[in-house]
Coordinates of C-alpha atoms in Angstrom, one line a residue:
M23 CA 26.1 117.0 73.8
T24 CA 23.8 119.5 75.3
D25 CA 25.6 122.9 76.6
T26 CA 24.8 121.8 79.9
L27 CA 27.3 118.5 79.3
R28 CA 29.8 120.5 77.8
D29 CA 29.9 123.5 80.4
Q30 CA 30.4 120.2 82.8
V31 CA 33.4 118.7 81.0
A32 CA 34.7 122.0 80.6
K33 CA 34.5 122.3 84.4
A34 CA 35.9 118.8 85.2
R35 CA 39.0 119.7 82.4
S36 CA 39.7 122.9 83.8
L37 CA 40.0 121.1 87.6
L38 CA 42.2 118.6 86.2
E39 CA 44.5 121.1 84.8
A40 CA 44.7 122.9 88.0
G41 CA 45.7 120.1 89.9
Q42 CA 43.1 119.3 91.9
F43 CA 42.8 115.8 91.2
T44 CA 40.8 114.7 94.1
E45 CA 37.9 117.4 93.4
C46 CA 38.1 116.5 89.6
M47 CA 37.2 112.8 90.3
S48 CA 34.3 113.6 92.5
Y49 CA 33.2 116.1 90.1
C50 CA 33.3 113.5 87.6
A51 CA 31.5 111.0 89.3
D52 CA 28.8 113.1 89.9
V53 CA 28.6 114.0 86.2
L54 CA 28.5 110.5 85.4
L55 CA 25.5 109.6 87.5
Q56 CA 23.7 111.9 85.6
T57 CA 25.1 111.1 82.0
P58 CA 26.5 107.4 82.3
N59 CA 28.9 106.2 79.8
E60 CA 29.9 110.0 78.8
P61 CA 33.4 109.2 77.2
N62 CA 34.9 112.7 77.9
T63 CA 34.3 112.6 81.4
L64 CA 35.4 109.3 81.9
F65 CA 38.6 110.1 80.1
I66 CA 39.1 113.0 82.4
L67 CA 38.5 110.9 85.4
A68 CA 40.9 108.2 84.4
L69 CA 43.7 111.2 83.8
A70 CA 42.6 112.5 87.5
A71 CA 42.8 108.9 89.0
S72 CA 46.1 108.2 87.4
Q73 CA 47.6 111.4 89.0
V74 CA 46.5 110.0 92.6
G75 CA 47.8 106.6 92.0
D76 CA 44.4 105.0 91.9
G77 CA 45.0 102.3 89.2
E78 CA 41.6 100.7 89.7
T79 CA 39.5 103.8 89.1
T80 CA 42.1 104.7 86.6
E81 CA 41.5 101.3 84.3
R82 CA 37.7 101.1 84.7
A83 CA 37.3 104.4 83.7
F84 CA 39.5 104.1 80.5
L85 CA 37.6 100.6 79.4
A86 CA 34.2 102.4 79.9
A87 CA 35.3 105.2 77.6
L88 CA 36.9 103.0 75.0
N89 CA 33.6 101.3 74.8
V90 CA 31.8 104.2 73.9
A91 CA 34.6 105.4 71.3
P92 CA 36.6 102.6 70.3
N93 CA 38.3 104.6 67.8
R94 CA 39.5 107.7 69.8
L95 CA 43.3 108.4 69.4
D96 CA 43.8 110.1 72.8
L97 CA 42.0 107.8 74.9
L98 CA 44.2 104.8 73.0
M99 CA 47.1 106.6 73.6
N100 CA 46.6 107.5 76.9
Y101 CA 45.3 104.0 78.1
S102 CA 48.2 102.4 76.5
R103 CA 50.8 104.8 78.4
F104 CA 49.3 103.8 81.6
L105 CA 49.4 100.0 80.9
R106 CA 53.2 100.7 79.9
E107 CA 53.9 102.6 83.1
T108 CA 52.2 99.9 85.0
G109 CA 54.3 97.1 83.8
R110 CA 51.6 95.9 81.3
A111 CA 53.4 96.8 77.9
A112 CA 52.4 93.6 76.2
E113 CA 48.6 94.6 77.0
A114 CA 49.2 98.0 75.4
V115 CA 50.4 96.7 72.1
P116 CA 46.7 96.2 70.6
L117 CA 45.6 99.7 71.5
L118 CA 48.8 101.0 69.7
E119 CA 48.3 99.1 66.9
R120 CA 44.9 100.2 66.5
A121 CA 46.2 104.1 66.9
V122 CA 48.5 103.6 64.1
K123 CA 45.8 102.4 61.8
L124 CA 43.9 105.7 62.6
A125 CA 46.9 108.1 62.4
P126 CA 49.2 106.2 59.8
D127 CA 51.2 109.3 59.3
T128 CA 51.7 110.8 62.8
A129 CA 55.3 110.0 64.3
G130 CA 54.4 109.9 67.8
T131 CA 51.7 106.9 67.4
W132 CA 54.9 104.9 65.8
H133 CA 56.9 106.0 68.5
S134 CA 54.6 104.7 71.1
L135 CA 54.0 101.4 69.3
A136 CA 57.7 100.6 68.6
L137 CA 58.5 101.3 72.4
G138 CA 55.7 99.3 73.5
Q139 CA 57.1 96.7 71.3
L140 CA 60.3 96.8 72.7
N141 CA 59.3 96.8 76.3
S142 CA 57.2 93.8 75.8
G143 CA 60.0 91.7 74.2
A144 CA 58.8 92.1 70.6
F145 CA 62.1 93.3 69.2
A146 CA 61.7 92.5 65.7
D147 CA 58.4 94.0 65.7
A148 CA 59.6 97.1 67.3
S149 CA 62.4 97.7 64.5
K150 CA 59.8 97.6 61.8
S151 CA 57.8 100.3 63.6
A152 CA 61.1 102.2 64.3
E153 CA 61.6 102.4 60.4
R154 CA 58.6 103.7 60.0
L155 CA 59.0 106.2 62.5
L156 CA 62.2 107.4 60.9
A157 CA 60.6 107.6 57.5
L158 CA 58.3 110.1 59.7
A159 CA 60.6 111.7 61.8
P160 CA 64.1 111.5 60.5
G161 CA 65.0 114.9 62.1
E162 CA 64.3 113.5 65.7
S163 CA 67.3 111.9 67.4
A164 CA 64.7 109.8 69.8
A165 CA 63.5 108.0 66.7
W166 CA 67.3 107.1 65.7
E167 CA 67.7 106.1 69.5
L168 CA 64.7 103.6 69.4
A169 CA 65.6 102.0 66.6
A170 CA 69.0 101.4 67.7
A171 CA 67.6 100.2 70.8
A172 CA 65.1 97.7 69.1
A173 CA 67.9 96.5 67.1
Q174 CA 70.5 96.0 70.1
R175 CA 67.6 94.0 72.0
R176 CA 67.7 91.8 69.0
G177 CA 71.0 91.0 69.6
A178 CA 72.2 93.0 66.6
V179 CA 74.6 95.1 68.2
A180 CA 76.7 96.2 64.8
E181 CA 73.5 97.0 63.0
A182 CA 72.4 99.2 66.0
I183 CA 75.9 101.1 65.8
G184 CA 75.4 101.5 62.2
V185 CA 71.9 102.9 62.9
L186 CA 73.2 105.6 65.2
R187 CA 75.9 106.3 62.9
K188 CA 73.9 107.0 60.2
G189 CA 71.6 109.1 62.8
L190 CA 74.4 111.2 63.3
E191 CA 75.4 111.9 59.7
R192 CA 72.0 113.7 59.9
L193 CA 72.1 114.9 63.6
P194 CA 76.0 115.5 64.3
N195 CA 75.2 117.8 67.2
A196 CA 72.7 115.1 68.7
A197 CA 74.2 114.6 72.1
R198 CA 72.4 111.9 73.1
L199 CA 72.9 110.1 70.1
H200 CA 76.7 110.3 70.6
Y201 CA 76.2 109.0 74.3
S202 CA 74.3 106.2 73.0
L203 CA 76.8 105.4 70.5
G204 CA 79.0 105.1 73.2
Q205 CA 77.4 102.7 75.2
L206 CA 77.0 100.2 72.0
L207 CA 80.4 100.7 71.5
R208 CA 81.5 100.1 75.0
E209 CA 79.1 96.7 74.8
N210 CA 81.2 95.7 71.6
S211 CA 84.3 96.1 73.3
D212 CA 85.3 99.1 71.0
F213 CA 86.7 100.9 73.9
Q214 CA 88.7 103.8 72.6
E215 CA 86.1 104.9 69.9
A216 CA 83.8 104.6 72.8
A217 CA 85.2 107.0 75.0
Q218 CA 85.5 109.3 72.3
S219 CA 81.8 109.1 71.5
Y220 CA 81.1 110.0 75.2
S221 CA 83.5 112.7 75.0
L222 CA 81.7 114.4 71.8
A223 CA 78.4 113.9 73.7
E224 CA 79.7 115.9 76.7
Q225 CA 81.3 118.5 73.9
H226 CA 77.4 118.7 72.7
G227 CA 76.0 119.4 75.9
F228 CA 75.2 116.0 77.4
A229 CA 76.6 115.8 80.9
T230 CA 75.4 113.4 83.3
A231 CA 77.3 111.3 86.3
D232 CA 76.6 108.3 84.1
L233 CA 78.6 109.6 81.2
Y234 CA 81.5 110.2 83.5
R235 CA 81.3 106.8 85.0
N236 CA 81.1 105.0 81.8
R237 CA 83.6 106.7 79.9
A238 CA 85.7 106.3 82.7
E239 CA 85.2 102.4 82.4
A240 CA 85.8 102.7 78.7
L241 CA 89.5 104.2 79.2
L242 CA 90.1 101.8 81.8
D243 CA 89.2 98.9 79.4
S244 CA 91.0 100.3 76.6
G245 CA 94.3 100.2 78.8
S246 CA 94.4 103.8 80.2
P247 CA 93.5 103.7 83.9
E248 CA 95.5 107.1 84.7
D249 CA 93.0 108.3 82.0
A250 CA 89.9 106.7 83.5
L251 CA 90.8 108.1 86.9
A252 CA 91.2 111.7 85.6
C253 CA 87.5 111.6 84.0
A254 CA 86.2 110.0 87.1
Q255 CA 87.4 112.7 89.2
L256 CA 86.6 115.5 86.7
G257 CA 83.0 113.8 87.0
V258 CA 82.9 114.0 90.6
Q259 CA 83.9 117.5 90.6
R260 CA 80.8 118.2 88.6
F261 CA 78.5 115.9 90.3
P262 CA 79.7 115.5 94.0
G263 CA 76.4 114.3 95.3
D264 CA 76.3 111.1 92.9
A265 CA 77.6 108.3 95.4
T266 CA 77.8 105.7 92.2
L267 CA 80.1 108.1 90.7
Q268 CA 82.0 108.8 93.9
R269 CA 82.4 105.2 94.4
S270 CA 83.7 104.5 91.2
A271 CA 86.5 107.3 91.4
A272 CA 87.5 106.0 95.1
R273 CA 88.0 102.5 93.3
L274 CA 90.0 103.8 90.4
H275 CA 92.3 105.9 92.7
F276 CA 92.9 103.0 95.1
E277 CA 93.7 100.2 92.2
V278 CA 95.6 103.0 89.9
G279 CA 97.8 103.6 93.1
A280 CA 97.3 107.3 93.0
D281 CA 98.7 109.5 95.5
G282 CA 96.3 110.9 98.3
D283 CA 93.4 109.3 100.0
P284 CA 90.9 107.8 97.8
I285 CA 88.0 108.3 100.4
A286 CA 88.5 112.4 100.6
S287 CA 86.1 113.5 97.7
I288 CA 83.3 111.3 99.3
A289 CA 84.0 112.8 102.5
A290 CA 83.9 116.4 101.4
A291 CA 80.9 115.7 99.1
A292 CA 78.8 114.2 102.1
R293 CA 79.8 117.1 104.3
A294 CA 78.8 119.3 101.5
E295 CA 75.4 117.7 101.5
P296 CA 74.5 116.4 104.7
Q297 CA 71.5 115.1 103.8
N298 CA 72.5 112.9 101.2
S299 CA 72.8 109.4 103.0
A300 CA 73.9 107.6 99.8
L301 CA 77.0 109.4 100.2
W302 CA 77.7 108.9 103.8
Q303 CA 77.0 105.2 103.6
T304 CA 79.3 104.7 100.9
G305 CA 82.3 106.2 102.6
V306 CA 81.6 104.2 105.6
E307 CA 81.7 101.1 103.6
L308 CA 84.8 102.0 102.0
L309 CA 86.5 102.9 104.9
R310 CA 85.4 99.5 106.3
R311 CA 87.0 97.7 103.0
L312 CA 90.1 99.8 103.5
K313 CA 90.3 98.2 106.9
R314 CA 89.9 102.0 108.3
D315 CA 87.6 100.6 111.0
E316 CA 88.1 103.7 113.3
E317 CA 88.0 106.3 110.9
A318 CA 84.7 104.6 109.4
S319 CA 83.3 105.1 113.1
V320 CA 84.0 108.7 113.3
F321 CA 82.3 109.1 109.8
L322 CA 79.5 107.4 110.7
A323 CA 79.4 109.5 113.7
D324 CA 79.8 112.7 112.0
S325 CA 76.7 111.4 109.8
K326 CA 74.4 111.9 113.1
R327 CA 75.7 115.0 113.8
A328 CA 75.1 116.5 110.5
G329 CA 71.5 115.5 110.8
C330 CA 71.8 112.8 107.9
P331 CA 68.7 110.7 107.5
E332 CA 68.7 107.4 109.1
T333 CA 68.0 105.2 106.1
P334 CA 68.1 101.6 106.7
G335 CA 71.5 101.3 105.4
L336 CA 73.0 103.4 108.0
L337 CA 71.3 102.1 110.8
A338 CA 72.5 98.5 109.7
L339 CA 76.0 100.2 109.9
D340 CA 75.4 102.1 112.8
A341 CA 74.4 98.6 114.8
M342 CA 77.6 96.9 113.0
D343 CA 79.6 99.9 114.4
A344 CA 78.7 98.9 118.1
A345 CA 80.0 95.3 117.3
W346 CA 83.2 96.4 116.2
F347 CA 83.6 98.5 119.3
G348 CA 83.3 95.3 121.4
E349 CA 79.3 95.8 122.3
P350 CA 77.4 92.9 120.7
E351 CA 74.7 93.3 123.0
E352 CA 74.3 96.9 122.0
A353 CA 74.3 95.7 118.5
T354 CA 71.9 93.4 118.7
V355 CA 69.6 96.0 120.4
R356 CA 70.1 98.3 117.4
F357 CA 69.3 95.7 115.0
E358 CA 66.3 94.9 116.7
K359 CA 65.2 98.7 116.5
L360 CA 65.9 98.6 113.0
L361 CA 63.8 95.7 112.1
H362 CA 60.9 97.2 114.1
K363 CA 61.4 100.3 111.9
H364 CA 61.7 98.3 108.6
P365 CA 60.3 94.8 109.1
D366 CA 60.5 93.7 105.4
D367 CA 63.9 94.9 104.7
L368 CA 65.9 91.8 103.8
S369 CA 69.3 93.6 103.5
A370 CA 68.7 94.4 107.6
K371 CA 67.8 90.9 108.3
L372 CA 70.8 89.6 106.2
N373 CA 73.1 92.0 108.3
F374 CA 71.4 91.1 111.4
A375 CA 71.9 87.3 110.6
T376 CA 75.7 88.0 110.0
H377 CA 76.1 89.9 113.4
L378 CA 74.0 87.3 115.3
L379 CA 76.4 84.5 113.8
S380 CA 79.2 86.6 115.5
A381 CA 77.7 87.1 118.5
G382 CA 77.2 83.1 119.2
D383 CA 73.6 82.9 118.0
P384 CA 73.2 80.8 115.3
V385 CA 69.7 79.8 116.4
R386 CA 68.1 83.3 115.6
A387 CA 70.5 83.9 112.5
E388 CA 69.3 80.7 110.9
I389 CA 65.6 82.0 111.6
L390 CA 66.5 85.2 109.8
C391 CA 68.0 83.3 106.9
G392 CA 64.9 81.5 106.4
Q393 CA 62.4 84.5 106.6
I394 CA 64.9 86.1 103.8
L395 CA 64.9 82.8 101.5
A396 CA 61.1 82.3 102.2
V397 CA 61.1 85.9 99.7
N398 CA 64.0 84.9 97.7
P399 CA 64.8 81.1 97.3
E400 CA 68.1 81.8 95.7
D401 CA 69.4 84.5 97.5
Q402 CA 73.0 83.2 97.8
L403 CA 74.2 85.2 100.5
A404 CA 71.2 83.9 102.6
L405 CA 72.4 80.4 102.0
A406 CA 75.9 80.9 102.8
Y407 CA 74.8 82.3 106.5
R408 CA 72.3 79.4 106.9
G409 CA 74.9 77.0 106.2
T410 CA 77.3 78.3 108.5
A411 CA 74.3 78.3 111.0
L412 CA 73.3 74.9 110.3
Q413 CA 77.0 73.9 110.5
L414 CA 77.5 76.1 114.2
L415 CA 74.1 74.0 115.3
G416 CA 75.1 70.4 114.3
D417 CA 72.0 70.6 112.2
S418 CA 71.9 67.5 109.9
R419 CA 70.3 69.8 107.2
E420 CA 74.1 71.4 106.4
S421 CA 75.0 68.2 104.9
W422 CA 71.8 68.7 102.5
L423 CA 72.4 72.3 101.6
L424 CA 76.3 71.9 101.4
D425 CA 77.5 68.5 100.0
Y426 CA 81.5 69.6 99.9
E427 CA 82.2 66.0 97.9
R428 CA 79.5 66.2 95.5
M429 CA 79.0 69.9 94.7
V430 CA 82.6 71.0 94.5
V431 CA 83.5 69.2 91.0
P432 CA 87.0 69.3 89.4
V433 CA 86.9 69.0 85.6
R434 CA 89.5 69.4 82.8
V435 CA 89.3 71.8 80.3
P436 CA 89.3 70.4 77.0
I437 CA 92.2 71.7 74.5
P438 CA 91.2 72.9 71.1
E439 CA 92.0 70.6 68.4
E440 CA 94.6 72.8 66.8
Y441 CA 96.7 72.9 70.1
G442 CA 99.1 69.6 70.1
S443 CA 99.6 70.2 73.9
R444 CA 97.9 71.7 76.8
D445 CA 101.0 73.5 78.1
A446 CA 100.7 75.3 74.7
F447 CA 97.3 76.7 74.8
F448 CA 97.6 77.2 78.5
S449 CA 100.8 79.4 77.8
D450 CA 99.2 81.3 74.9
M451 CA 96.3 82.2 77.4
K452 CA 98.6 83.1 80.3
R453 CA 100.2 85.6 77.4
V454 CA 96.9 87.2 76.9
L455 CA 95.5 87.4 80.1
E456 CA 99.0 89.2 81.4
E457 CA 98.0 92.3 79.0
L458 CA 94.6 92.4 80.4
H459 CA 95.7 93.5 84.3
Q460 CA 96.0 97.3 83.8
T461 CA 95.9 98.3 87.3
K462 CA 98.2 97.7 90.4
A463 CA 96.3 96.9 93.2
H464 CA 93.5 94.8 94.2
P465 CA 89.7 95.8 93.8
I466 CA 88.4 97.6 96.9
E467 CA 85.2 95.6 96.9
Q468 CA 86.6 92.2 95.8
S469 CA 88.2 89.1 97.6
V470 CA 91.3 89.5 96.0
R471 CA 94.3 90.7 98.0
G472 CA 97.9 91.0 96.9
G473 CA 97.0 90.8 93.1
T474 CA 94.8 92.6 90.3
Q475 CA 91.2 91.5 88.7
T476 CA 90.7 92.5 85.2
N477 CA 87.3 94.9 84.6
G478 CA 84.3 94.1 83.3
F479 CA 82.9 90.9 81.8
L480 CA 85.9 88.8 80.4
F481 CA 84.5 87.3 77.4
R482 CA 83.2 90.4 75.8
L483 CA 86.6 91.6 74.9
K484 CA 87.5 90.8 71.4
H485 CA 90.6 88.7 71.4
P486 CA 90.0 85.2 69.5
M487 CA 91.8 83.4 72.0
L488 CA 88.9 84.6 74.6
A489 CA 86.3 83.4 72.2
V490 CA 88.4 79.9 72.3
L491 CA 88.7 79.6 76.1
E492 CA 85.0 80.3 76.7
K493 CA 84.0 77.6 74.5
Q494 CA 86.1 75.1 75.7
I495 CA 84.9 76.1 79.3
R496 CA 81.3 75.5 78.2
L497 CA 82.3 71.8 76.8
A498 CA 84.1 71.5 80.4
I499 CA 80.6 72.1 82.1
L500 CA 78.6 70.3 80.3
S501 CA 80.6 67.2 81.2
A502 CA 80.4 68.3 84.7
F503 CA 76.9 68.3 84.5
D504 CA 77.0 64.0 84.9
E505 CA 78.2 64.8 88.3
F506 CA 74.9 66.7 89.4
E507 CA 72.2 65.3 91.0
D508 CA 68.4 65.2 90.0
D509 CA 66.6 66.7 93.2
E510 CA 64.4 69.8 91.9
T511 CA 63.8 70.6 95.8
H512 CA 67.4 71.9 96.0
P513 CA 68.8 75.3 95.8
F514 CA 71.8 74.2 94.1
W515 CA 70.8 70.8 92.2
G516 CA 67.2 71.8 91.5
R517 CA 68.3 75.0 89.2
R518 CA 69.7 72.8 86.3
R519 CA 67.2 71.7 84.0
V520 CA 66.5 68.4 82.7
G521 CA 68.4 68.2 79.0
M522 CA 70.3 71.7 79.9
G523 CA 72.8 72.4 77.1
A524 CA 75.5 75.1 76.5
D525 CA 72.7 77.5 74.7
D526 CA 70.8 77.5 77.9
L527 CA 73.8 78.7 80.3
R528 CA 74.8 82.5 80.9
F529 CA 77.8 84.3 82.2
A530 CA 76.8 86.6 85.1
G531 CA 80.2 87.5 85.0
A532 CA 83.7 86.6 84.4
W533 CA 87.1 88.1 84.9
S534 CA 90.9 87.2 85.3
V535 CA 92.7 87.4 88.8
R536 CA 96.6 87.6 88.9
L537 CA 97.7 86.8 92.6
Q538 CA 101.7 88.1 93.2
D539 CA 103.8 86.6 95.9
Q540 CA 101.7 86.3 99.5
G541 CA 98.4 86.8 97.4
F542 CA 95.0 85.2 98.2
H543 CA 91.3 85.5 98.3
T544 CA 89.8 86.0 101.6
N545 CA 86.7 83.6 102.0
H546 CA 83.5 84.9 100.4
I547 CA 80.7 83.8 98.2
H548 CA 79.2 85.0 95.1
P549 CA 76.0 86.5 95.4
E550 CA 75.1 87.0 91.9
G551 CA 75.7 83.4 90.4
W552 CA 74.5 79.9 90.8
I553 CA 77.5 78.2 89.8
S554 CA 81.0 79.9 90.5
S555 CA 84.3 78.7 89.4
A556 CA 88.1 78.7 89.1
L557 CA 90.0 78.0 86.2
Y558 CA 93.8 77.6 86.7
I559 CA 95.7 79.0 84.0
A560 CA 99.5 79.6 85.5
L561 CA 100.9 78.6 88.6
P562 CA 104.1 79.2 90.2
D563 CA 106.4 76.0 90.9
E564 CA 106.0 76.7 94.5
V565 CA 102.2 75.8 94.2
Q566 CA 102.7 72.9 91.8
D567 CA 105.0 71.1 93.7
H568 CA 102.2 70.4 96.2
S569 CA 104.9 70.1 99.1
D570 CA 101.8 71.9 101.0
E571 CA 98.7 73.6 100.6
S572 CA 100.1 77.2 99.8
G573 CA 97.8 78.4 96.6
Y574 CA 95.0 75.7 97.1
I575 CA 91.4 76.8 97.0
Q576 CA 89.7 76.0 100.4
F577 CA 85.9 75.4 101.1
G578 CA 83.9 75.9 103.9
C579 CA 85.5 78.6 105.9
P580 CA 83.3 81.2 106.6
L581 CA 83.8 85.0 106.1
E582 CA 86.9 86.0 108.5
E583 CA 84.9 89.1 109.8
L584 CA 82.5 87.0 111.3
G585 CA 85.3 85.7 113.7
I586 CA 84.2 82.4 113.7
D587 CA 87.3 79.7 113.6
L588 CA 86.2 76.8 111.5
P589 CA 88.4 74.7 109.6
P590 CA 87.8 74.2 105.8
R591 CA 85.7 71.4 105.1
R592 CA 87.6 70.5 101.7
T593 CA 90.8 71.7 99.7
V594 CA 91.2 71.0 96.2
R595 CA 94.9 71.5 94.9
P596 CA 95.0 73.7 91.8
E597 CA 96.3 72.1 88.5
I598 CA 96.9 74.2 85.0
G599 CA 93.8 73.7 82.8
T600 CA 91.8 72.1 85.6
L601 CA 88.1 74.0 86.1
V602 CA 87.0 73.8 89.6
L603 CA 83.0 74.1 90.1
F604 CA 80.7 74.9 92.8
P605 CA 77.8 76.6 94.2
S606 CA 78.1 80.2 94.2
Y607 CA 76.7 80.1 98.0
M608 CA 79.5 77.8 99.3
W609 CA 82.6 79.6 100.9
H610 CA 85.4 79.4 99.2
G611 CA 89.0 81.4 99.5
T612 CA 92.6 81.2 98.5
I613 CA 95.8 79.6 100.9
P614 CA 98.6 82.5 100.5
F615 CA 101.4 81.3 98.8
K616 CA 105.0 82.3 98.4
S617 CA 106.5 83.0 94.9
E618 CA 108.2 85.3 92.7
R619 CA 105.7 84.4 89.8
P620 CA 102.0 84.6 89.5
R621 CA 99.0 82.6 89.8
I622 CA 96.6 83.4 87.0
T623 CA 92.9 82.1 87.0
V624 CA 89.7 82.5 85.2
A625 CA 86.6 82.7 87.3
F626 CA 82.9 83.2 86.3
D627 CA 79.4 82.6 87.4
L628 CA 76.7 80.8 85.7
L629 CA 73.0 81.3 85.6
P630 CA 70.3 79.5 83.9
Q631 CA 69.3 81.2 80.8
R632 CA 66.4 83.3 81.3

């Protein structure tokens, strides 16, 4: 390298370090005109271009530099990081494998390789690289975290927990290791230990909103709802601006039946941080859920007076507020303005379609749903609202989208061989499930009314009866597949692949609902599913005698808030041990019943395995 070129490279580096990225790129281009393919200049150009988001120049410069200097470690490491950060982790792995050969005793290269392998799905390779990393840097908590993450992603949760425990023996004050252990213990349904690990993480200085939220969830799952509420409330005192934590605290406050207003903390935090649109939106949404509509309108107006930014979410709530005040035309105008500002916002389009159905314009609502489905053909809410629009229009496509006779499939769940009768099996299941209902009120943001719902994913719990139930449910589902049509073009039938077996299905969620006297489910759909369900575990005599349709599941009645008086298209009589399967986008709810005894169900959403 000549003195002149050395000076030029030094100047380019100084521009980069000073944050003058555009000037740096221009200067590097001039140098490269004089000295094409000079690797140092190309490297600096790549770094500067990445800082201004010019991915094309970044990649071209990195590749040109590596073409000249293929074994240069800093080039390999930085280009691989660029690939990983732009979602191309698999492409980064071969570069990182070259890097570890060049620097086999450098912990940083092994860390990058393990991380790249983890992000690209090569979990077994990531575990091997993490082992090498631990041998080089056993005193680094990040190395233990990475090794545990690789084991977890391989499905070896117990092994991952063991890795973290071993790491904590060496690094007992490592706060992040305690937190990571809490996450894995919670995943492993060891809820009390998880809560203790979260507490130790906090004691050692790890304090985030997520820590309090996760610890509260662990306490709730361990059977301590009051302690869960206290933890969430402590968290919102420390992180009042975190809307997700505030939402969790409000939910727990309501479900536990605590004194005071569950929305009070959100309201105070929003007024203290008037620019925090997530807090204002959370407050309005929860007030609406609690049927405190006038307060929701006042709170929304307060957000405007406080100068809160007009996000799409708040603008949609503002439009819906006009409709609530009996001004549907004004609501339509506000939605039109919202979509003019944010023409690609799918959530805004869905909210507008909902309003249009209420306002008596199913034609326009159907068009909006079609636009959403053109982007996301599996959007369950858009499918549901499109079905309602088609029904109101008398459009024959509705019967193709929603075949209530063929798509609602009741199937009997087989009992395990060790049980002599169905009554004995489902009586045992009833006792297990009743112990899991810890709260006193229904979840704010779910369809249950007059009852309670279990927290989290039901089948993650370690009770052996739940594992047996999951197995029997899978058998019932496979038998129901015999009723499915073969139609690859259909949003419901088409998601079942040929030869689909039990291992080709995954639960997107599973929970139990315990309805009391006058309890019911509001009409709703399941936006995260493909196939949804109701399995009847226990029924009161008043429901089982079938003198009327009390306690029946009904299909085809849309969300009550739409104000559309459509009768059910089908009702199904509940029977203990019967599993009713149906499309997740099909409106369904429960007809209220009178009884002193509860109605207990298990419900879940299914998706095809990734």
